[in-house]
Short mmCIF file of C-alpha atoms in Angstrom, two decimals:
data_model
loop_
_atom_site.label_atom_id
_atom_site.label_comp_id
_atom_site.label_asym_id
_atom_site.label_seq_id
_atom_site.Cartn_x
_atom_site.Cartn_y
_atom_site.Cartn_z
CA MET A 103 -0.64 20.45 -13.86
CA PRO A 104 -3.44 18.92 -11.72
CA LYS A 105 -2.64 15.47 -10.37
CA ILE A 106 -5.12 12.61 -10.82
CA SER A 107 -4.92 9.93 -8.13
CA VAL A 108 -7.62 7.25 -8.11
CA GLY A 109 -8.40 5.03 -5.15
CA ARG A 110 -7.12 7.60 -2.65
CA SER A 111 -9.14 9.69 -0.20
CA GLU A 112 -8.81 13.46 -0.14
CA ASP A 113 -7.22 13.28 3.31
CA ASP A 114 -4.56 10.84 2.07
CA LYS A 115 -3.94 12.98 -1.01
CA GLU A 116 -3.31 15.95 1.23
CA GLU A 117 -1.09 14.02 3.66
CA TYR A 118 0.90 11.77 1.31
CA GLY A 119 0.62 13.37 -2.11
CA LEU A 120 1.66 10.77 -4.69
CA LYS A 121 3.71 8.61 -2.30
CA GLY A 122 2.58 5.00 -2.50
CA THR A 123 0.99 5.32 -5.96
CA GLY A 124 1.78 3.98 -9.42
CA VAL A 125 1.14 5.44 -12.88
CA ILE A 126 -1.11 3.11 -14.84
CA GLY A 127 -1.96 5.41 -17.75
CA LYS A 128 -2.95 8.89 -18.89
CA HIS A 129 -6.21 10.77 -18.89
CA LEU A 130 -7.89 10.85 -22.31
CA VAL A 131 -9.34 14.23 -23.24
CA GLY A 132 -11.79 14.45 -26.13
CA GLU A 133 -13.83 11.78 -27.87
CA ASN A 134 -13.25 9.07 -30.45
CA GLU A 135 -10.24 9.58 -32.71
CA GLU A 136 -9.83 13.19 -31.57
CA ALA A 137 -9.07 12.02 -28.01
CA HIS A 138 -5.53 12.75 -26.83
CA THR A 139 -3.57 11.85 -23.71
CA ALA A 140 -3.11 14.44 -20.97
CA ASN A 141 -2.26 14.07 -17.27
CA PRO A 142 -0.89 10.84 -15.78
CA ILE A 143 -3.38 8.79 -13.78
CA HIS A 144 -1.92 7.54 -10.50
CA PHE A 145 -3.40 4.56 -8.67
CA ASP A 146 -3.22 4.17 -4.89
CA LEU A 147 -1.24 1.10 -3.79
CA ALA A 148 -0.85 1.86 -0.08
CA LYS A 149 -4.39 1.10 1.10
CA PRO A 150 -6.49 -2.05 0.52
CA HIS A 151 -8.79 -2.05 -2.50
CA VAL A 152 -11.20 -4.25 -4.40
CA MET A 153 -10.66 -3.50 -8.07
CA GLY A 154 -12.38 -4.83 -11.17
CA VAL A 155 -10.62 -5.00 -14.55
CA PHE A 156 -13.02 -5.73 -17.41
CA GLY A 157 -13.11 -5.83 -21.20
CA LYS A 158 -14.02 -8.08 -24.07
CA ARG A 159 -11.36 -10.32 -25.55
CA GLY A 160 -8.54 -8.44 -27.26
CA THR A 161 -9.09 -5.07 -25.56
CA GLY A 162 -6.17 -5.42 -23.15
CA LYS A 163 -7.62 -6.50 -19.78
CA SER A 164 -4.94 -9.17 -19.10
CA TYR A 165 -2.31 -6.73 -20.38
CA SER A 166 -3.61 -4.15 -17.89
CA LEU A 167 -3.48 -6.70 -15.08
CA GLY A 168 0.23 -7.08 -15.80
CA THR A 169 0.64 -3.28 -15.76
CA ILE A 170 -0.88 -3.10 -12.28
CA ALA A 171 1.51 -5.82 -11.09
CA GLU A 172 4.48 -3.90 -12.53
CA GLU A 173 3.45 -0.75 -10.65
CA ILE A 174 3.16 -2.63 -7.35
CA GLN A 175 6.68 -3.98 -7.86
CA THR A 176 8.22 -0.59 -8.61
CA ALA A 177 6.28 1.48 -6.04
CA ASP A 178 8.23 3.46 -3.46
CA ILE A 179 6.50 1.37 -0.78
CA SER A 180 7.14 -2.01 -2.46
CA GLN A 181 9.08 -3.21 0.60
CA ASN A 182 5.76 -3.36 2.46
CA LEU A 183 3.85 -5.11 -0.35
CA SER A 184 3.56 -8.64 -1.71
CA THR A 185 1.90 -9.54 -5.01
CA ILE A 186 0.27 -12.85 -5.96
CA MET A 187 -1.01 -13.38 -9.51
CA ILE A 188 -3.38 -16.27 -10.14
CA ASP A 189 -2.60 -17.34 -13.70
CA PRO A 190 -5.15 -19.79 -15.15
CA MET A 191 -3.80 -19.39 -18.70
CA GLY A 192 -0.05 -19.67 -18.16
CA ILE A 193 0.85 -16.27 -19.67
CA TYR A 194 2.41 -14.19 -16.89
CA TRP A 195 5.73 -16.03 -16.72
CA SER A 196 6.78 -13.68 -19.55
CA MET A 197 7.06 -10.82 -17.05
CA LYS A 198 10.56 -12.18 -16.44
CA ARG A 199 11.47 -10.82 -19.90
CA PRO A 200 11.77 -7.15 -20.99
CA ASN A 201 9.31 -5.82 -23.57
CA GLU A 202 11.87 -5.27 -26.31
CA LYS A 203 9.22 -5.33 -29.05
CA ASP A 204 7.66 -2.05 -27.85
CA VAL A 205 10.82 0.00 -27.32
CA THR A 206 9.54 2.87 -29.48
CA VAL A 207 6.18 3.08 -27.71
CA LEU A 208 7.82 2.90 -24.29
CA ASP A 209 10.18 5.68 -25.28
CA GLN A 210 7.19 7.91 -26.00
CA TRP A 211 6.17 7.39 -22.38
CA ASP A 212 9.72 8.01 -21.10
CA MET A 213 9.97 4.35 -20.12
CA LYS A 214 12.30 1.50 -20.98
CA PRO A 215 11.82 -2.27 -21.29
CA GLU A 216 12.28 -3.98 -17.95
CA ALA A 217 12.37 -7.58 -16.76
CA PHE A 218 10.73 -8.30 -13.40
CA ASP A 219 11.94 -10.78 -10.84
CA ALA A 220 8.71 -12.77 -10.96
CA GLN A 221 8.73 -16.11 -9.15
CA VAL A 222 6.65 -18.66 -11.06
CA TYR A 223 5.16 -21.40 -8.86
CA ILE A 224 3.63 -24.61 -10.19
CA PRO A 225 2.04 -27.66 -8.46
CA LYS A 226 4.81 -29.90 -7.12
CA GLY A 227 3.40 -32.98 -8.82
CA LYS A 228 3.49 -31.29 -12.24
CA ALA A 229 7.20 -30.40 -12.19
CA LYS A 230 8.18 -33.36 -14.39
CA GLU A 231 5.57 -32.36 -16.97
CA PHE A 232 6.88 -28.78 -17.04
CA ASP A 233 10.48 -30.00 -17.28
CA GLU A 234 9.73 -32.31 -20.21
CA GLN A 235 8.08 -29.47 -22.11
CA GLU A 236 10.83 -27.04 -21.08
CA MET A 237 8.25 -24.68 -19.60
CA PRO A 238 9.81 -22.10 -17.25
CA TYR A 239 9.12 -22.05 -13.51
CA ASP A 240 11.05 -21.20 -10.34
CA ASP A 241 9.55 -23.29 -7.55
CA THR A 242 6.65 -25.54 -6.62
CA PHE A 243 3.78 -25.29 -4.15
CA THR A 244 1.83 -27.84 -2.14
CA LEU A 245 -1.30 -28.01 0.00
CA ASN A 246 -1.88 -30.00 3.16
CA PRO A 247 -5.05 -32.08 2.50
CA ALA A 248 -5.91 -31.95 6.22
CA GLN A 249 -6.54 -28.22 5.86
CA LEU A 250 -9.46 -28.80 3.48
CA THR A 251 -12.98 -28.87 4.85
CA ALA A 252 -15.51 -31.46 3.75
CA GLU A 253 -17.37 -28.66 1.96
CA GLU A 254 -14.28 -27.75 -0.06
CA TRP A 255 -13.73 -31.37 -1.05
CA ARG A 256 -17.41 -31.63 -2.00
CA MET A 257 -17.26 -28.63 -4.31
CA ALA A 258 -13.95 -29.75 -5.82
CA PHE A 259 -15.48 -33.15 -6.59
CA GLY A 260 -18.73 -31.65 -7.88
CA LEU A 261 -20.91 -33.60 -5.42
CA GLU A 262 -24.48 -32.72 -4.50
CA GLN A 263 -24.70 -31.37 -0.97
CA ASN A 264 -26.98 -34.04 0.49
CA SER A 265 -25.80 -36.99 -1.58
CA SER A 266 -24.63 -40.19 0.11
CA MET A 267 -21.05 -39.50 -0.99
CA SER A 268 -21.17 -36.03 0.59
CA ILE A 269 -22.45 -37.48 3.86
CA LEU A 270 -19.69 -40.13 3.88
CA LEU A 271 -17.14 -37.46 3.07
CA GLU A 272 -18.32 -35.29 5.99
CA ARG A 273 -18.06 -38.15 8.46
CA ALA A 274 -14.61 -39.27 7.29
CA VAL A 275 -13.14 -35.75 7.44
CA GLN A 276 -14.68 -35.11 10.86
CA GLU A 277 -13.24 -38.33 12.31
CA LEU A 278 -9.77 -37.72 10.85
CA SER A 279 -9.74 -34.13 12.11
CA GLU A 280 -10.60 -35.29 15.62
CA GLN A 281 -7.99 -38.05 15.49
CA TYR A 282 -5.09 -36.37 13.65
CA GLY A 283 -5.80 -32.63 13.61
CA ASP A 284 -3.87 -31.17 10.66
CA ASN A 285 -1.64 -34.22 10.25
CA TYR A 286 -3.32 -36.64 7.89
CA ARG A 287 -2.90 -37.38 4.21
CA VAL A 288 -5.10 -38.56 1.34
CA GLU A 289 -4.15 -42.18 2.09
CA HIS A 290 -5.62 -41.77 5.58
CA ILE A 291 -8.86 -40.53 4.03
CA LEU A 292 -9.00 -43.60 1.78
CA GLU A 293 -8.56 -45.86 4.81
CA ALA A 294 -11.23 -44.00 6.77
CA LEU A 295 -13.86 -44.40 4.05
CA GLU A 296 -13.94 -48.17 4.62
CA LYS A 297 -14.89 -47.79 8.29
CA PHE A 298 -18.39 -46.44 7.74
CA ASP A 299 -21.53 -48.39 6.91
CA PHE A 300 -22.24 -47.12 3.39
CA ASP A 301 -23.06 -49.13 0.29
CA LYS A 302 -20.14 -50.31 -1.82
CA LYS A 303 -21.01 -48.04 -4.76
CA THR A 304 -20.85 -44.92 -2.59
CA VAL A 305 -17.52 -45.91 -1.00
CA ARG A 306 -15.89 -46.83 -4.31
CA GLY A 307 -17.16 -43.68 -5.98
CA LEU A 308 -15.59 -41.49 -3.31
CA GLU A 309 -12.38 -43.56 -3.28
CA ASN A 310 -12.01 -43.02 -7.04
CA ARG A 311 -12.36 -39.27 -6.60
CA PHE A 312 -9.68 -39.15 -3.91
CA MET A 313 -7.32 -41.28 -6.00
CA ASN A 314 -7.85 -38.86 -8.88
CA ALA A 315 -7.15 -35.99 -6.47
CA GLU A 316 -3.71 -37.42 -5.74
CA ASP A 317 -2.97 -37.06 -9.47
CA TRP A 318 -3.55 -33.30 -9.20
CA GLY A 319 -0.05 -33.07 -7.78
CA ILE A 320 -0.87 -30.44 -5.19
CA PHE A 321 -0.94 -32.41 -1.93
CA ASP A 322 1.88 -32.99 0.54
CA GLU A 323 2.27 -33.34 4.31
CA GLU A 324 3.15 -29.66 4.58
CA SER A 325 1.60 -26.66 2.90
CA SER A 326 4.14 -24.37 1.24
CA LEU A 327 1.81 -21.45 0.59
CA ASP A 328 3.39 -19.12 3.14
CA LYS A 329 6.40 -18.56 0.88
CA LEU A 330 4.11 -16.85 -1.63
CA THR A 331 3.81 -13.75 0.56
CA GLU A 332 7.43 -12.66 0.82
CA ARG A 333 8.10 -8.92 0.92
CA GLU A 334 8.54 -7.26 -2.49
CA GLU A 335 7.98 -10.59 -4.26
CA LEU A 336 5.82 -11.05 -7.32
CA SER A 337 4.53 -14.62 -7.06
CA ILE A 338 2.86 -16.06 -10.14
CA VAL A 339 0.76 -19.10 -9.26
CA ASP A 340 0.48 -20.97 -12.55
CA VAL A 341 -2.61 -23.21 -12.42
CA SER A 342 -2.99 -23.42 -16.20
CA VAL A 343 -2.19 -27.13 -16.22
CA PHE A 344 -5.58 -27.86 -14.64
CA GLY A 345 -7.44 -25.99 -17.36
CA GLN A 346 -6.63 -28.87 -19.71
CA MET A 347 -8.58 -31.48 -17.75
CA SER A 348 -12.24 -32.11 -16.99
CA GLY A 349 -13.27 -30.27 -13.83
CA GLY A 350 -9.95 -28.45 -13.81
CA THR A 351 -11.47 -25.08 -12.92
CA LYS A 352 -12.68 -26.55 -9.62
CA VAL A 353 -9.13 -27.62 -8.80
CA GLN A 354 -7.90 -24.12 -9.66
CA ALA A 355 -10.60 -22.67 -7.40
CA LEU A 356 -9.63 -25.04 -4.59
CA ILE A 357 -6.05 -23.75 -4.70
CA VAL A 358 -7.21 -20.12 -4.72
CA GLY A 359 -9.68 -20.77 -1.90
CA ILE A 360 -7.07 -22.34 0.41
CA LEU A 361 -4.56 -19.63 -0.48
CA GLY A 362 -7.12 -16.89 0.18
CA LYS A 363 -8.12 -18.33 3.58
CA ARG A 364 -4.53 -18.76 4.72
CA ILE A 365 -3.42 -15.26 3.68
CA LEU A 366 -6.43 -13.57 5.28
CA ARG A 367 -5.92 -15.48 8.53
CA ARG A 368 -2.23 -14.50 8.66
CA ARG A 369 -2.94 -10.85 7.82
CA MET A 370 -5.62 -10.65 10.53
CA ALA A 371 -3.12 -11.95 13.10
CA ALA A 372 -0.44 -9.58 11.80
CA ARG A 373 -2.81 -6.63 11.95
CA ARG A 374 -3.44 -7.20 15.66
CA LEU A 375 0.31 -7.07 16.30
CA GLU A 376 0.66 -3.95 14.14
CA GLU A 377 -2.05 -2.20 16.13
CA LEU A 378 -0.26 -3.07 19.37
CA ASP A 379 2.93 -1.59 17.91
CA GLU A 380 1.03 1.57 16.95
CA MET A 381 -0.27 1.91 20.51
CA GLN A 382 3.33 1.78 21.73
CA GLY A 383 4.45 4.37 19.22
CA LEU A 384 6.22 1.84 16.99
CA ASP A 385 5.89 1.82 13.21
CA GLN A 386 6.32 -1.72 11.99
CA ASN A 387 4.73 -3.81 9.25
CA GLU A 388 4.53 -7.37 10.66
CA MET A 389 3.53 -8.89 7.32
CA PRO A 390 3.41 -7.18 3.93
CA ILE A 391 0.11 -5.91 2.57
CA VAL A 392 -0.96 -8.57 0.07
CA TRP A 393 -2.32 -7.85 -3.39
CA MET A 394 -3.95 -10.84 -5.10
CA LEU A 395 -4.62 -10.40 -8.82
CA ILE A 396 -6.90 -13.00 -10.42
CA ASP A 397 -7.35 -13.44 -14.16
CA GLU A 398 -10.57 -15.10 -15.43
CA ALA A 399 -12.05 -14.18 -12.04
CA HIS A 400 -15.61 -15.26 -12.94
CA GLU A 401 -14.38 -18.88 -12.88
CA PHE A 402 -13.45 -18.51 -9.20
CA LEU A 403 -16.22 -16.20 -7.99
CA PRO A 404 -19.20 -16.84 -10.29
CA SER A 405 -22.57 -15.13 -10.14
CA ASP A 406 -24.36 -18.51 -10.29
CA GLY A 407 -23.38 -21.36 -7.99
CA GLU A 408 -20.18 -21.46 -5.97
CA THR A 409 -16.67 -22.82 -6.08
CA PRO A 410 -14.18 -23.64 -3.30
CA ALA A 411 -12.87 -20.08 -3.77
CA SER A 412 -16.23 -18.31 -3.45
CA ALA A 413 -16.48 -17.99 0.33
CA PRO A 414 -12.80 -17.06 0.93
CA LEU A 415 -12.81 -14.42 -1.83
CA LEU A 416 -16.09 -12.93 -0.62
CA ARG A 417 -14.49 -12.56 2.83
CA TRP A 418 -11.64 -10.63 1.17
CA VAL A 419 -14.27 -8.43 -0.48
CA LYS A 420 -16.25 -7.83 2.71
CA ILE A 421 -13.59 -7.49 5.42
CA GLY A 422 -10.26 -7.21 3.59
CA ARG A 423 -9.88 -3.47 4.16
CA GLU A 424 -9.31 -3.91 7.91
CA PRO A 425 -6.58 -6.62 7.87
CA GLY A 426 -4.94 -5.21 4.75
CA VAL A 427 -5.54 -7.38 1.68
CA SER A 428 -6.33 -6.12 -1.81
CA LEU A 429 -8.11 -8.00 -4.57
CA VAL A 430 -8.03 -7.33 -8.32
CA LEU A 431 -10.65 -9.29 -10.28
CA CYS A 432 -10.11 -9.48 -14.03
CA THR A 433 -12.70 -10.90 -16.44
CA GLN A 434 -14.17 -10.36 -19.88
CA GLN A 435 -17.62 -11.17 -18.48
CA PRO A 436 -18.43 -8.91 -15.51
CA ALA A 437 -22.07 -10.04 -15.60
CA LYS A 438 -20.86 -13.53 -14.63
CA LEU A 439 -18.93 -12.24 -11.62
CA HIS A 440 -20.57 -12.54 -8.20
CA PRO A 441 -22.73 -9.41 -7.68
CA ASN A 442 -21.41 -8.86 -4.15
CA ALA A 443 -17.87 -8.63 -5.48
CA LEU A 444 -18.92 -6.35 -8.32
CA SER A 445 -20.81 -3.97 -6.03
CA GLN A 446 -17.90 -3.71 -3.57
CA CYS A 447 -15.29 -2.65 -6.16
CA ASP A 448 -14.07 0.80 -5.17
CA VAL A 449 -12.05 1.13 -8.40
CA LEU A 450 -13.24 -0.13 -11.78
CA LEU A 451 -11.21 -0.27 -14.99
CA SER A 452 -13.34 -1.14 -17.97
CA HIS A 453 -12.03 -1.58 -21.49
CA ARG A 454 -14.50 -1.98 -24.34
CA LEU A 455 -17.54 -4.18 -23.72
CA THR A 456 -20.15 -5.16 -26.29
CA ALA A 457 -22.41 -7.68 -24.53
CA GLN A 458 -25.45 -5.80 -23.22
CA GLN A 459 -25.61 -7.85 -20.01
CA ASP A 460 -22.02 -6.85 -19.17
CA ILE A 461 -22.70 -3.17 -19.91
CA ASP A 462 -25.85 -3.30 -17.79
CA SER A 463 -24.11 -4.95 -14.84
CA LEU A 464 -21.46 -2.22 -14.74
CA GLY A 465 -23.94 0.53 -15.50
CA GLU A 466 -25.91 -0.28 -12.35
CA ILE A 467 -22.80 0.36 -10.24
CA MET A 468 -21.57 3.41 -12.13
CA GLN A 469 -24.89 5.19 -12.67
CA THR A 470 -24.48 7.38 -9.58
CA TYR A 471 -21.51 9.16 -11.13
CA MET A 472 -22.55 9.24 -14.79
CA ARG A 473 -24.13 12.08 -16.71
CA TYR A 474 -24.88 9.64 -19.53
CA ASP A 475 -25.34 5.89 -19.68
CA LEU A 476 -22.27 3.66 -19.78
CA LYS A 477 -22.68 2.83 -23.45
CA HIS A 478 -22.21 6.50 -24.35
CA TYR A 479 -18.86 6.63 -22.54
CA ILE A 480 -17.68 3.38 -24.13
CA GLU A 481 -18.63 4.51 -27.64
CA ALA A 482 -16.74 7.78 -27.09
CA LEU A 483 -13.45 5.91 -26.56
CA PRO A 484 -10.96 5.92 -29.45
CA ASP A 485 -10.75 2.59 -31.25
CA ARG A 486 -7.33 1.47 -30.08
CA LYS A 487 -6.03 -1.05 -27.58
CA GLY A 488 -5.56 -0.02 -24.00
CA THR A 489 -8.28 2.61 -23.87
CA GLY A 490 -10.93 2.35 -21.21
CA LEU A 491 -12.84 3.99 -18.41
CA ILE A 492 -11.69 4.14 -14.81
CA LEU A 493 -14.22 4.73 -12.06
CA ASP A 494 -12.96 6.01 -8.74
CA ASP A 495 -15.51 5.48 -6.00
CA ASN A 496 -13.48 7.69 -3.64
CA SER A 497 -13.83 10.82 -5.77
CA GLU A 498 -17.01 9.69 -7.55
CA ARG A 499 -15.38 10.47 -10.87
CA ILE A 500 -15.05 8.68 -14.20
CA TYR A 501 -11.89 9.14 -16.26
CA PRO A 502 -11.34 7.95 -19.82
CA ILE A 503 -7.86 6.40 -19.79
CA GLN A 504 -5.13 5.23 -22.12
CA MET A 505 -3.26 2.51 -20.25
CA ARG A 506 0.50 2.79 -20.39
CA PRO A 507 2.55 0.21 -22.33
CA ARG A 508 3.96 -2.75 -20.46
CA LYS A 509 7.62 -2.68 -19.48
CA SER A 510 7.72 -6.47 -19.39
CA TRP A 511 6.82 -8.91 -22.15
CA HIS A 512 3.15 -9.80 -22.53
CA ALA A 513 2.61 -13.42 -23.58
CA GLY A 514 -1.16 -13.19 -23.91
CA GLY A 515 -1.36 -11.85 -27.47
CA THR A 516 -3.40 -13.57 -30.16
CA PRO A 517 -1.29 -15.77 -32.48
CA ASP A 518 -1.68 -15.53 -36.25
CA ALA A 519 -0.48 -17.35 -39.36
CA PHE A 520 1.23 -14.38 -41.04
CA ASP A 521 4.94 -14.49 -41.81
CA GLU A 522 7.07 -12.13 -39.79
#
């Protein structure tokens, strides 16, 4: 039986076979309702990738994102990997529970329900809120405000680049950085704002924004983000609490941006040490290869405008292969994802799409490998959840796929009013 392994070069296939891969589904042979599953489709987990996971609401894109996370956790190289899931909807905590409701379906795939040791992290300042609502979490995270640039604050606050508040912000951050380095807090910023000769309205406006920022519950003297990259750990960064407030997506993007910068910097330093070890004939992984999976990715890396996460994520896209970081971008609106990210995806998984702009945006990337236009391939898929197309840029092939069922519980289903 021929083996299908996407995301892997022919040289690596020959050298490693299926080591360091995970099974995410099966190849669909045939069209529409006559399509049937055939060979397993393996996905390379050992090398860095930029992957896109797309599909309109209800087609299983978030479900598939969880499947990819499960495969990373159970891979035979998991000891050298670390997984971070950015969860803007608060649904991935359920991976801690086995998928008992789909026992029959799992059995058809020779699989069993399985709970995963996912570590759910929430903002430290929101712990009381989670406790009162009895919402599950394992630990908290914090950011050091001194690690934010004036530009990141500006985007988080939604300020115009050349506004008086932006200019005051730039001067205050510059002075504090020169005076304290990475050892100042929001209260120091508030004190610094009074020292500059700006009109009262500008100063008060910026003060109000910083006081609101303290209510985000993410700032502390020390950043605790490094604990999110432990070996073999699945870290779920739950930022859903910010989605309930005005401007909350910018706060979510700020967290992702700082996290992305810090991880990339650490992996680049680790890679230099790993190369030195290789020169000496040693085989050692200084820091695990990091996979960051982002749901609702267009909110963090939009096609129009920018967020505090835009520049860090684009650096992952452009240079992440060398230091060893992988990015999985999941969205129901690929046309709203930054075009540079979209064009650099070496693996694409697309469930059903109906919006013409989304089909066109993917079609431009996939046209090199297609005998027909993308719409033809989508319409040929059977009408059931979990079907899609997977494009492998390494082999320049397109495979219709039936994604495998989740081993862990999926909390992202649509609620209804029917009696059980």
